[in-house]
PDB file of N, CA and C in Angstrom:
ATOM      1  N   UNK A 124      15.139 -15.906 -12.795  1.00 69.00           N
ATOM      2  CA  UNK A 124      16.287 -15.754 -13.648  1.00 69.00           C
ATOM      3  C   UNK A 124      16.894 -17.125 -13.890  1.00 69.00           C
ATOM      4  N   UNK A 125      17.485 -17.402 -14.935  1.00 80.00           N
ATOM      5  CA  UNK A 125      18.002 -18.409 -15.592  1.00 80.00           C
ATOM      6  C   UNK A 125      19.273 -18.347 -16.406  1.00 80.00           C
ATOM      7  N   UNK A 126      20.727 -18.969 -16.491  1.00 83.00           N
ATOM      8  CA  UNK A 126      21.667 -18.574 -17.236  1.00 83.00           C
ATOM      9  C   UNK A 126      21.809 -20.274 -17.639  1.00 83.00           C
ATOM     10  N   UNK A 127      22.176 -20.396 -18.680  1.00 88.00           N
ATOM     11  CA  UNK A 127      22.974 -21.999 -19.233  1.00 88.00           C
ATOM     12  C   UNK A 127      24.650 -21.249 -19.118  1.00 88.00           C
ATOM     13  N   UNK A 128      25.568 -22.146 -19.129  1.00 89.00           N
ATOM     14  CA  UNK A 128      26.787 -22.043 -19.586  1.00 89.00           C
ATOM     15  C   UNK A 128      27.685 -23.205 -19.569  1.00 89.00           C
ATOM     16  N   UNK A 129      29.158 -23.350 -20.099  1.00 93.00           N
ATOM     17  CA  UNK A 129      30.007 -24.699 -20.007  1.00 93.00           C
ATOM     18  C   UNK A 129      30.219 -24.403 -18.352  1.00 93.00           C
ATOM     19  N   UNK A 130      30.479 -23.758 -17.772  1.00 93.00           N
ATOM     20  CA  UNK A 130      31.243 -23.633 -16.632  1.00 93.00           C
ATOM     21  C   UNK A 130      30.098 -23.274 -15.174  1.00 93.00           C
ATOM     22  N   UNK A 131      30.623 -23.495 -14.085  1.00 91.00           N
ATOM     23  CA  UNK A 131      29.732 -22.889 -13.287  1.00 91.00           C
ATOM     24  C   UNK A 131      29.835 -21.208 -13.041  1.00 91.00           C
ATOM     25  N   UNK A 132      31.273 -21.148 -12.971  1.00 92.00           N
ATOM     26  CA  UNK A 132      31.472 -19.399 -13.132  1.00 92.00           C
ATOM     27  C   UNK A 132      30.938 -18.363 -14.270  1.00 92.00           C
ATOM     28  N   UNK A 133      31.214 -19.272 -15.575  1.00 91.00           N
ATOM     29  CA  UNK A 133      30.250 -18.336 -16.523  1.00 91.00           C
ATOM     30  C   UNK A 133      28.993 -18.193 -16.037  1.00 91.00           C
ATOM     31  N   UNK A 134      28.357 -19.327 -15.744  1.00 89.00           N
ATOM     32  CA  UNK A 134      26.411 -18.921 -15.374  1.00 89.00           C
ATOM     33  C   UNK A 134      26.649 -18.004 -14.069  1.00 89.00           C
ATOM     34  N   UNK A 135      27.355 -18.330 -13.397  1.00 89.00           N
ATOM     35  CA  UNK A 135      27.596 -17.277 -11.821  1.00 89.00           C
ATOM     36  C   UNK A 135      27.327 -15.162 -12.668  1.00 89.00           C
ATOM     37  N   UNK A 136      28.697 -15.106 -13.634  1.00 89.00           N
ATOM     38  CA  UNK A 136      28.679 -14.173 -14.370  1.00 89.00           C
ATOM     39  C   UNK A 136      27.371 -13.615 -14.910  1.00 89.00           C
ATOM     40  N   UNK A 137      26.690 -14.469 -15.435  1.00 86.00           N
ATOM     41  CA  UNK A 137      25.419 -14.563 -16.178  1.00 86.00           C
ATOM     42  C   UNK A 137      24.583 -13.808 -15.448  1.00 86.00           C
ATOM     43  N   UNK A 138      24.621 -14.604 -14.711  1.00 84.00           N
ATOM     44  CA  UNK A 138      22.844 -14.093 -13.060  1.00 84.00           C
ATOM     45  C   UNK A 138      23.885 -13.073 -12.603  1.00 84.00           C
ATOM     46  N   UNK A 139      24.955 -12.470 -12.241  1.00 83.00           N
ATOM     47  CA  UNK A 139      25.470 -11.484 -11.777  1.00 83.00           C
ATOM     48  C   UNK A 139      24.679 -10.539 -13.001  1.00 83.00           C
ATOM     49  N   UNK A 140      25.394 -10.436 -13.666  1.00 81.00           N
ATOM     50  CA  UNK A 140      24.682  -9.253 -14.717  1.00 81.00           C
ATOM     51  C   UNK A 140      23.815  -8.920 -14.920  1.00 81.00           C
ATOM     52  N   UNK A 141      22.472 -10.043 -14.879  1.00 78.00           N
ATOM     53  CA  UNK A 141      20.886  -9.654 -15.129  1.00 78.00           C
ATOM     54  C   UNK A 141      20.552  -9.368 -13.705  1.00 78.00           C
ATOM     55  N   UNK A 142      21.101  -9.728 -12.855  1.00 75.00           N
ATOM     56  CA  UNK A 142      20.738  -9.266 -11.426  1.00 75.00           C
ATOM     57  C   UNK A 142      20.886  -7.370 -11.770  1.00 75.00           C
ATOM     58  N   UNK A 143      22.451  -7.083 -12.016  1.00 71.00           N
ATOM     59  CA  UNK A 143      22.531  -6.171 -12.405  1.00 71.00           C
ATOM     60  C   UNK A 143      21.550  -5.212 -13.055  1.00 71.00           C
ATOM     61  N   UNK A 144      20.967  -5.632 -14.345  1.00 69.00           N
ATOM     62  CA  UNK A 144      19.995  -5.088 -15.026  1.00 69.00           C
ATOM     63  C   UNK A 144      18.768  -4.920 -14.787  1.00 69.00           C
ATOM     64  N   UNK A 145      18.636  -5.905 -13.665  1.00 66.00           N
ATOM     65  CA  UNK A 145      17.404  -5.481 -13.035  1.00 66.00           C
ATOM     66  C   UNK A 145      17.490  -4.935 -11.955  1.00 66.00           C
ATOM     67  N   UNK A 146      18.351  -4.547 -11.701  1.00 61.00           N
ATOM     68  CA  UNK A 146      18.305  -3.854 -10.641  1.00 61.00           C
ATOM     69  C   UNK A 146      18.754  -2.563 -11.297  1.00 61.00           C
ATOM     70  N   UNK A 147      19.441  -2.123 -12.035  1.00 57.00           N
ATOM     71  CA  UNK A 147      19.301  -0.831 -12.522  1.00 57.00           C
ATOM     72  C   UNK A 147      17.848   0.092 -13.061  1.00 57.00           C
ATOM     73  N   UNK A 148      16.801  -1.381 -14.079  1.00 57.00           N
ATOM     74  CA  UNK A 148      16.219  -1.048 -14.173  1.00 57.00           C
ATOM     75  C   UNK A 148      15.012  -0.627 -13.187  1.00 57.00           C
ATOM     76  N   UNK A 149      14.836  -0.932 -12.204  1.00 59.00           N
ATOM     77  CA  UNK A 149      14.020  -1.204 -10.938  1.00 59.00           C
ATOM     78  C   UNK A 149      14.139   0.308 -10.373  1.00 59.00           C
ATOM     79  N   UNK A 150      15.097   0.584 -10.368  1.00 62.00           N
ATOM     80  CA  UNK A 150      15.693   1.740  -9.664  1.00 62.00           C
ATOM     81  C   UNK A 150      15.556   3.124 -10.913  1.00 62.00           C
ATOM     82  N   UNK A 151      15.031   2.792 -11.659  1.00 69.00           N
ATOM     83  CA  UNK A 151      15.150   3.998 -12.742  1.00 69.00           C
ATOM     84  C   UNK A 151      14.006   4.536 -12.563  1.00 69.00           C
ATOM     85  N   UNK A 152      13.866   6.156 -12.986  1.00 73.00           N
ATOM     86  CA  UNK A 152      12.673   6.319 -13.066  1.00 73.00           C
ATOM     87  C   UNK A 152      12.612   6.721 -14.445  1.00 73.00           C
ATOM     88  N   UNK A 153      11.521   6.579 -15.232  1.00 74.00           N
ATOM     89  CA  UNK A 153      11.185   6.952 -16.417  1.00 74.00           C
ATOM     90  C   UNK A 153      10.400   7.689 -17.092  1.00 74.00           C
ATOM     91  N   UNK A 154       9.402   8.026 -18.168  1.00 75.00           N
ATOM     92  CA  UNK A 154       8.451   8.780 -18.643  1.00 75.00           C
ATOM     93  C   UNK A 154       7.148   7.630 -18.685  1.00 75.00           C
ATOM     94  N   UNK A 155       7.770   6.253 -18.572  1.00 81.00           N
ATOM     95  CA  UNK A 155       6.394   5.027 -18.313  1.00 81.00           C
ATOM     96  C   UNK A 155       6.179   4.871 -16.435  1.00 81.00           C
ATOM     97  N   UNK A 156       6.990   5.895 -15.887  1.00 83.00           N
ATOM     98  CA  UNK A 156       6.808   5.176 -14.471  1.00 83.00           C
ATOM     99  C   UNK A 156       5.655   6.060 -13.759  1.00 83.00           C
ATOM    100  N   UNK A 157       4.077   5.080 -13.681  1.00 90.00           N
ATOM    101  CA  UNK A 157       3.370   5.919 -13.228  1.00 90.00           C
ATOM    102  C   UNK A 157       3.275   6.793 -12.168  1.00 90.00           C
ATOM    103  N   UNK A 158       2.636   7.577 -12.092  1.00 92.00           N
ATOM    104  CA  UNK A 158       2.845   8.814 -10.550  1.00 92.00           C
ATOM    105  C   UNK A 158       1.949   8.058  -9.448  1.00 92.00           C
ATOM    106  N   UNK A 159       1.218   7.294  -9.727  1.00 92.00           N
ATOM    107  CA  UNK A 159       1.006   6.327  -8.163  1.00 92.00           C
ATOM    108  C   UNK A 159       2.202   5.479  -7.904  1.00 92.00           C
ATOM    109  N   UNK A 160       2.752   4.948  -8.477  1.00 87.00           N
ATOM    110  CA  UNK A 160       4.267   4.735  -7.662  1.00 87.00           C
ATOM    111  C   UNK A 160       5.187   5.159  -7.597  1.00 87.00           C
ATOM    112  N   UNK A 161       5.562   7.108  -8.069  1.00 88.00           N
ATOM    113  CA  UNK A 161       6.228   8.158  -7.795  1.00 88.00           C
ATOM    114  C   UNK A 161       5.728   8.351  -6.524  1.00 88.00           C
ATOM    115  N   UNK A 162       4.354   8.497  -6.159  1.00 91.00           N
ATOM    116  CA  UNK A 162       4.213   9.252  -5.560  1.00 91.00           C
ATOM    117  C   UNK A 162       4.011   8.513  -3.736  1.00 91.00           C
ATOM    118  N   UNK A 163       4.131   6.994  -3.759  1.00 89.00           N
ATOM    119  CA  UNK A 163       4.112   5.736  -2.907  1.00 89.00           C
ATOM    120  C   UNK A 163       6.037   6.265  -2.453  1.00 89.00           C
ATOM    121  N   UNK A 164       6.465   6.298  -3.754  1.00 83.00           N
ATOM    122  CA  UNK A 164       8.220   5.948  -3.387  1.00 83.00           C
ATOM    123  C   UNK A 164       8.205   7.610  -2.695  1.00 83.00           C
ATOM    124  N   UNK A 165       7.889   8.574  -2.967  1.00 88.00           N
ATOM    125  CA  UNK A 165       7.931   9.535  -1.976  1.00 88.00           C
ATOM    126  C   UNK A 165       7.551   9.664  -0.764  1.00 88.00           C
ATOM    127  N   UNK A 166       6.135   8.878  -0.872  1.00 90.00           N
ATOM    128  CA  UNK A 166       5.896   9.184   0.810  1.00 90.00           C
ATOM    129  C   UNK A 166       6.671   7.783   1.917  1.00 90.00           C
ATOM    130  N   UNK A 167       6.985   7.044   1.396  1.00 86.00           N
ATOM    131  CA  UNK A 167       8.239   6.463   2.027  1.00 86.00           C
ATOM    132  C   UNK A 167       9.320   6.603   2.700  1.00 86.00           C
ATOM    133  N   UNK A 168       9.700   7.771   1.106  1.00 84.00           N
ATOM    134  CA  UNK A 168      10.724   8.394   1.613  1.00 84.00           C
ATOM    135  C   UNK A 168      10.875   9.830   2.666  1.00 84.00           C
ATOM    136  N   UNK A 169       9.411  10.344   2.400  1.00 87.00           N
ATOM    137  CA  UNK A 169       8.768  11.740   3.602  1.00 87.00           C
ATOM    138  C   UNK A 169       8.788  10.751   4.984  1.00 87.00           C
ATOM    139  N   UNK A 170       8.873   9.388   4.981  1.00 85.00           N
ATOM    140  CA  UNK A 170       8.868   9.042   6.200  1.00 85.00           C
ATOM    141  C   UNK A 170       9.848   9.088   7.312  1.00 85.00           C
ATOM    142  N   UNK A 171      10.984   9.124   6.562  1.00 82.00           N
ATOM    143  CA  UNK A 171      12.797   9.446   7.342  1.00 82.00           C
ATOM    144  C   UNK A 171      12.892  10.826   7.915  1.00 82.00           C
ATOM    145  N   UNK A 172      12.403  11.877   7.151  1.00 87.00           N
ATOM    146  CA  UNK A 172      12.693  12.881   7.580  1.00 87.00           C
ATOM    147  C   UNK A 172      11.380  14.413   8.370  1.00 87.00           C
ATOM    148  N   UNK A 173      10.423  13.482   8.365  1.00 91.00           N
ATOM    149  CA  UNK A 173       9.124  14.643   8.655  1.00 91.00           C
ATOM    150  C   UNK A 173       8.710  13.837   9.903  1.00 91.00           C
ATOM    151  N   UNK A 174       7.828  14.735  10.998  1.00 94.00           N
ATOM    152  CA  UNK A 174       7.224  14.396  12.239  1.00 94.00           C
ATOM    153  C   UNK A 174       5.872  13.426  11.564  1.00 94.00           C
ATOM    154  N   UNK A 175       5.824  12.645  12.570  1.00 92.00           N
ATOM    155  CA  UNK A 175       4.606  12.073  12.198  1.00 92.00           C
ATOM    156  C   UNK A 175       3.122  12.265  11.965  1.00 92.00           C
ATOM    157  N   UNK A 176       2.632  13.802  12.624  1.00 94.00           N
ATOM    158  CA  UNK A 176       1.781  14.770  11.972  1.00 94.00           C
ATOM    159  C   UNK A 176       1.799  14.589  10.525  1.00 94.00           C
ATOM    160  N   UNK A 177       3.011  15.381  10.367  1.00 95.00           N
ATOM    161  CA  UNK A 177       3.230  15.516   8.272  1.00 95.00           C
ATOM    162  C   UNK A 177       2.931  14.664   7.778  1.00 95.00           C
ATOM    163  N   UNK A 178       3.698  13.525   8.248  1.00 94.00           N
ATOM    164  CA  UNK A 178       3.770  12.379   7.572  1.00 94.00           C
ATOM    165  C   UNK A 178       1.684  11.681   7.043  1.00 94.00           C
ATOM    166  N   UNK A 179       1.077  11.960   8.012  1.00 95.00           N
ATOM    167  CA  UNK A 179      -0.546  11.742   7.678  1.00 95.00           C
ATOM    168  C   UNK A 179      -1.126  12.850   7.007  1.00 95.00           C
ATOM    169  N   UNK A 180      -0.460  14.027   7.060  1.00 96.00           N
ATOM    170  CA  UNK A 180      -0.931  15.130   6.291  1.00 96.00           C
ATOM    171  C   UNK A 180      -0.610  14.120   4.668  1.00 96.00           C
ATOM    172  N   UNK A 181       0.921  14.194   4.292  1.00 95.00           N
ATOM    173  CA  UNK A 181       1.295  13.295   2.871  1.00 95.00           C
ATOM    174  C   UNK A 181       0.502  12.462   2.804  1.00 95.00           C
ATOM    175  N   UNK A 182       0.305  11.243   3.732  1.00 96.00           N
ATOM    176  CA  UNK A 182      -0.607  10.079   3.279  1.00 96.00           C
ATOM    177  C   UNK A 182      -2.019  10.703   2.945  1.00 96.00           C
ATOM    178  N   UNK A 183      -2.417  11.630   3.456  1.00 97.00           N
ATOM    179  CA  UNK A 183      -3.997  12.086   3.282  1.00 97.00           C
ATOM    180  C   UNK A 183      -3.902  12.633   1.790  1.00 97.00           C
ATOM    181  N   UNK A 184      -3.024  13.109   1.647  1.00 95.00           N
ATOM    182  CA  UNK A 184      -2.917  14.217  -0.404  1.00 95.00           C
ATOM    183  C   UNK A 184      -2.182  13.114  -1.333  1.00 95.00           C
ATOM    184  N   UNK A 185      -1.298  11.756  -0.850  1.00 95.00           N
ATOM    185  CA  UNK A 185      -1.526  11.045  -1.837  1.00 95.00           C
ATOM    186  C   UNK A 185      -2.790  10.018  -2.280  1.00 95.00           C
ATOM    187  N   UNK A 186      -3.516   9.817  -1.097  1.00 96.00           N
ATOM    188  CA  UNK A 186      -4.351   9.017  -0.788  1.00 96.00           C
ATOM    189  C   UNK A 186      -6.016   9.981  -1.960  1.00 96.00           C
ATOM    190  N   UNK A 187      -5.336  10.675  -2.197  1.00 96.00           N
ATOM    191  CA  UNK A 187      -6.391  11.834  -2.946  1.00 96.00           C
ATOM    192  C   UNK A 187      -6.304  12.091  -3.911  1.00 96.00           C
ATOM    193  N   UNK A 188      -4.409  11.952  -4.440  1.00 94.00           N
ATOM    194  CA  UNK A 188      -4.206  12.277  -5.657  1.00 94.00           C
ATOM    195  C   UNK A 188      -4.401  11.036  -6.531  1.00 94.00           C
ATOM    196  N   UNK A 189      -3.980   9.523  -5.887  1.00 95.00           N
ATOM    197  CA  UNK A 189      -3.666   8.634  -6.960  1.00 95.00           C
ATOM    198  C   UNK A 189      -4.866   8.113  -7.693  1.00 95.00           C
ATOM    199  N   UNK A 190      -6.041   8.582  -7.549  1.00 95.00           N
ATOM    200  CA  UNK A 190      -7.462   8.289  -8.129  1.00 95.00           C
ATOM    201  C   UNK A 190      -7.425   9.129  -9.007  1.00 95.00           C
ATOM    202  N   UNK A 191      -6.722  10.159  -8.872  1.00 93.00           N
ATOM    203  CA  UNK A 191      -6.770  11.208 -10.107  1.00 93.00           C
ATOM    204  C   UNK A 191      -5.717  11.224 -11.109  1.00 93.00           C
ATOM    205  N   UNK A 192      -4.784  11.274 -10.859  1.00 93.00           N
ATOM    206  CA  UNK A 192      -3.356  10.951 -11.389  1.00 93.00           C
ATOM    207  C   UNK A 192      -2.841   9.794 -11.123  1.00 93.00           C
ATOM    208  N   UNK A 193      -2.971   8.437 -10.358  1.00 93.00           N
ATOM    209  CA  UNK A 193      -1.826   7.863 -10.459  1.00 93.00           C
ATOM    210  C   UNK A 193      -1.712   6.791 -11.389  1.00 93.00           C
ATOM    211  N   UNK A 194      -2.495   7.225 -12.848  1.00 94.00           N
ATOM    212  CA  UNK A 194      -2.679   5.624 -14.166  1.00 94.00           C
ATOM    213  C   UNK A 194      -1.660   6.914 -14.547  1.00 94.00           C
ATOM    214  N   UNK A 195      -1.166   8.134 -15.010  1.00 92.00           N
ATOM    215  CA  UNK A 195      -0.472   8.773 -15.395  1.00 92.00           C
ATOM    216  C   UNK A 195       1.151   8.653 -15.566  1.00 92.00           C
ATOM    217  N   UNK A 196       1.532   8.815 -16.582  1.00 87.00           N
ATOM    218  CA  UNK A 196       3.071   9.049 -16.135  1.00 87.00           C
ATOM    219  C   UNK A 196       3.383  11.029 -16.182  1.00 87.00           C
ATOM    220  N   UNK A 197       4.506  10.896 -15.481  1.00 84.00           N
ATOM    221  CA  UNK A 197       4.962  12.149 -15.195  1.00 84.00           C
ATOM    222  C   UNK A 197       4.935  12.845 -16.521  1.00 84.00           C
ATOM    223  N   UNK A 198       5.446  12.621 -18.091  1.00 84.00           N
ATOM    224  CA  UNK A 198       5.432  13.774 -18.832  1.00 84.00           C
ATOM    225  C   UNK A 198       3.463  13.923 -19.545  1.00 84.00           C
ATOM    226  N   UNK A 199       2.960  13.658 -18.868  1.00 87.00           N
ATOM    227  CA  UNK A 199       1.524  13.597 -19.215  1.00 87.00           C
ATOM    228  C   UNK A 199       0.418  14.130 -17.596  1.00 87.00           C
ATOM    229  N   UNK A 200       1.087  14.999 -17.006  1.00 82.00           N
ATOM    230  CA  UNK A 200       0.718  16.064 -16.287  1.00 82.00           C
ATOM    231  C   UNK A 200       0.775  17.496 -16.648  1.00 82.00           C
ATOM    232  N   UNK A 201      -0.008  18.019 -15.925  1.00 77.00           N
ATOM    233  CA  UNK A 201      -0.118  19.494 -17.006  1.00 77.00           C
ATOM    234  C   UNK A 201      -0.481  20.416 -15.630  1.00 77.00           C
ATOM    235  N   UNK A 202      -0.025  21.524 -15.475  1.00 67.00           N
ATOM    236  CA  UNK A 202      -0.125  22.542 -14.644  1.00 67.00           C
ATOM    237  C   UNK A 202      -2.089  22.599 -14.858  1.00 67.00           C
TER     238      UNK A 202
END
């Protein structure tokens, strides 16, 4: 990241905001966000709350799915 400005506080402002924007965007999920890294940010998150059994059960069915689905985005899955 990069800001010019007259002041040092304006550029401070500057990189505050695109920090901002990227970080909103980072955090979004979308209709371009493929399901191999839906499906990475889930089993992450199966990691806080499941025994560690489960937790290799998940790694074994994403580890299966993302060869099949994970170049996909979510509205381009089909029952």
């Amino acid at each position: 990241m990069s800001a010019t400005a007259d002041t040092r506080e304006d550029v401070r402002g500057q990189l505050e905001r695109k920090a901002a924007e990227l970080a909103f965007t980072a955090n979004r999920i979308t209709s371009d966000t493929r399901m191999g890294l839906l499906l990475d940010l889930w089993l992450d998150e199966s990691r806080e709350r499941v025994k560690y059994q489960t937790q290799r059960v998940y790694a074994d069915t994403v580890r299966w799915l993302v060869p099949m689905v994970g170049a996909l985005g979510p509205d381009e899955l089909d029952t």
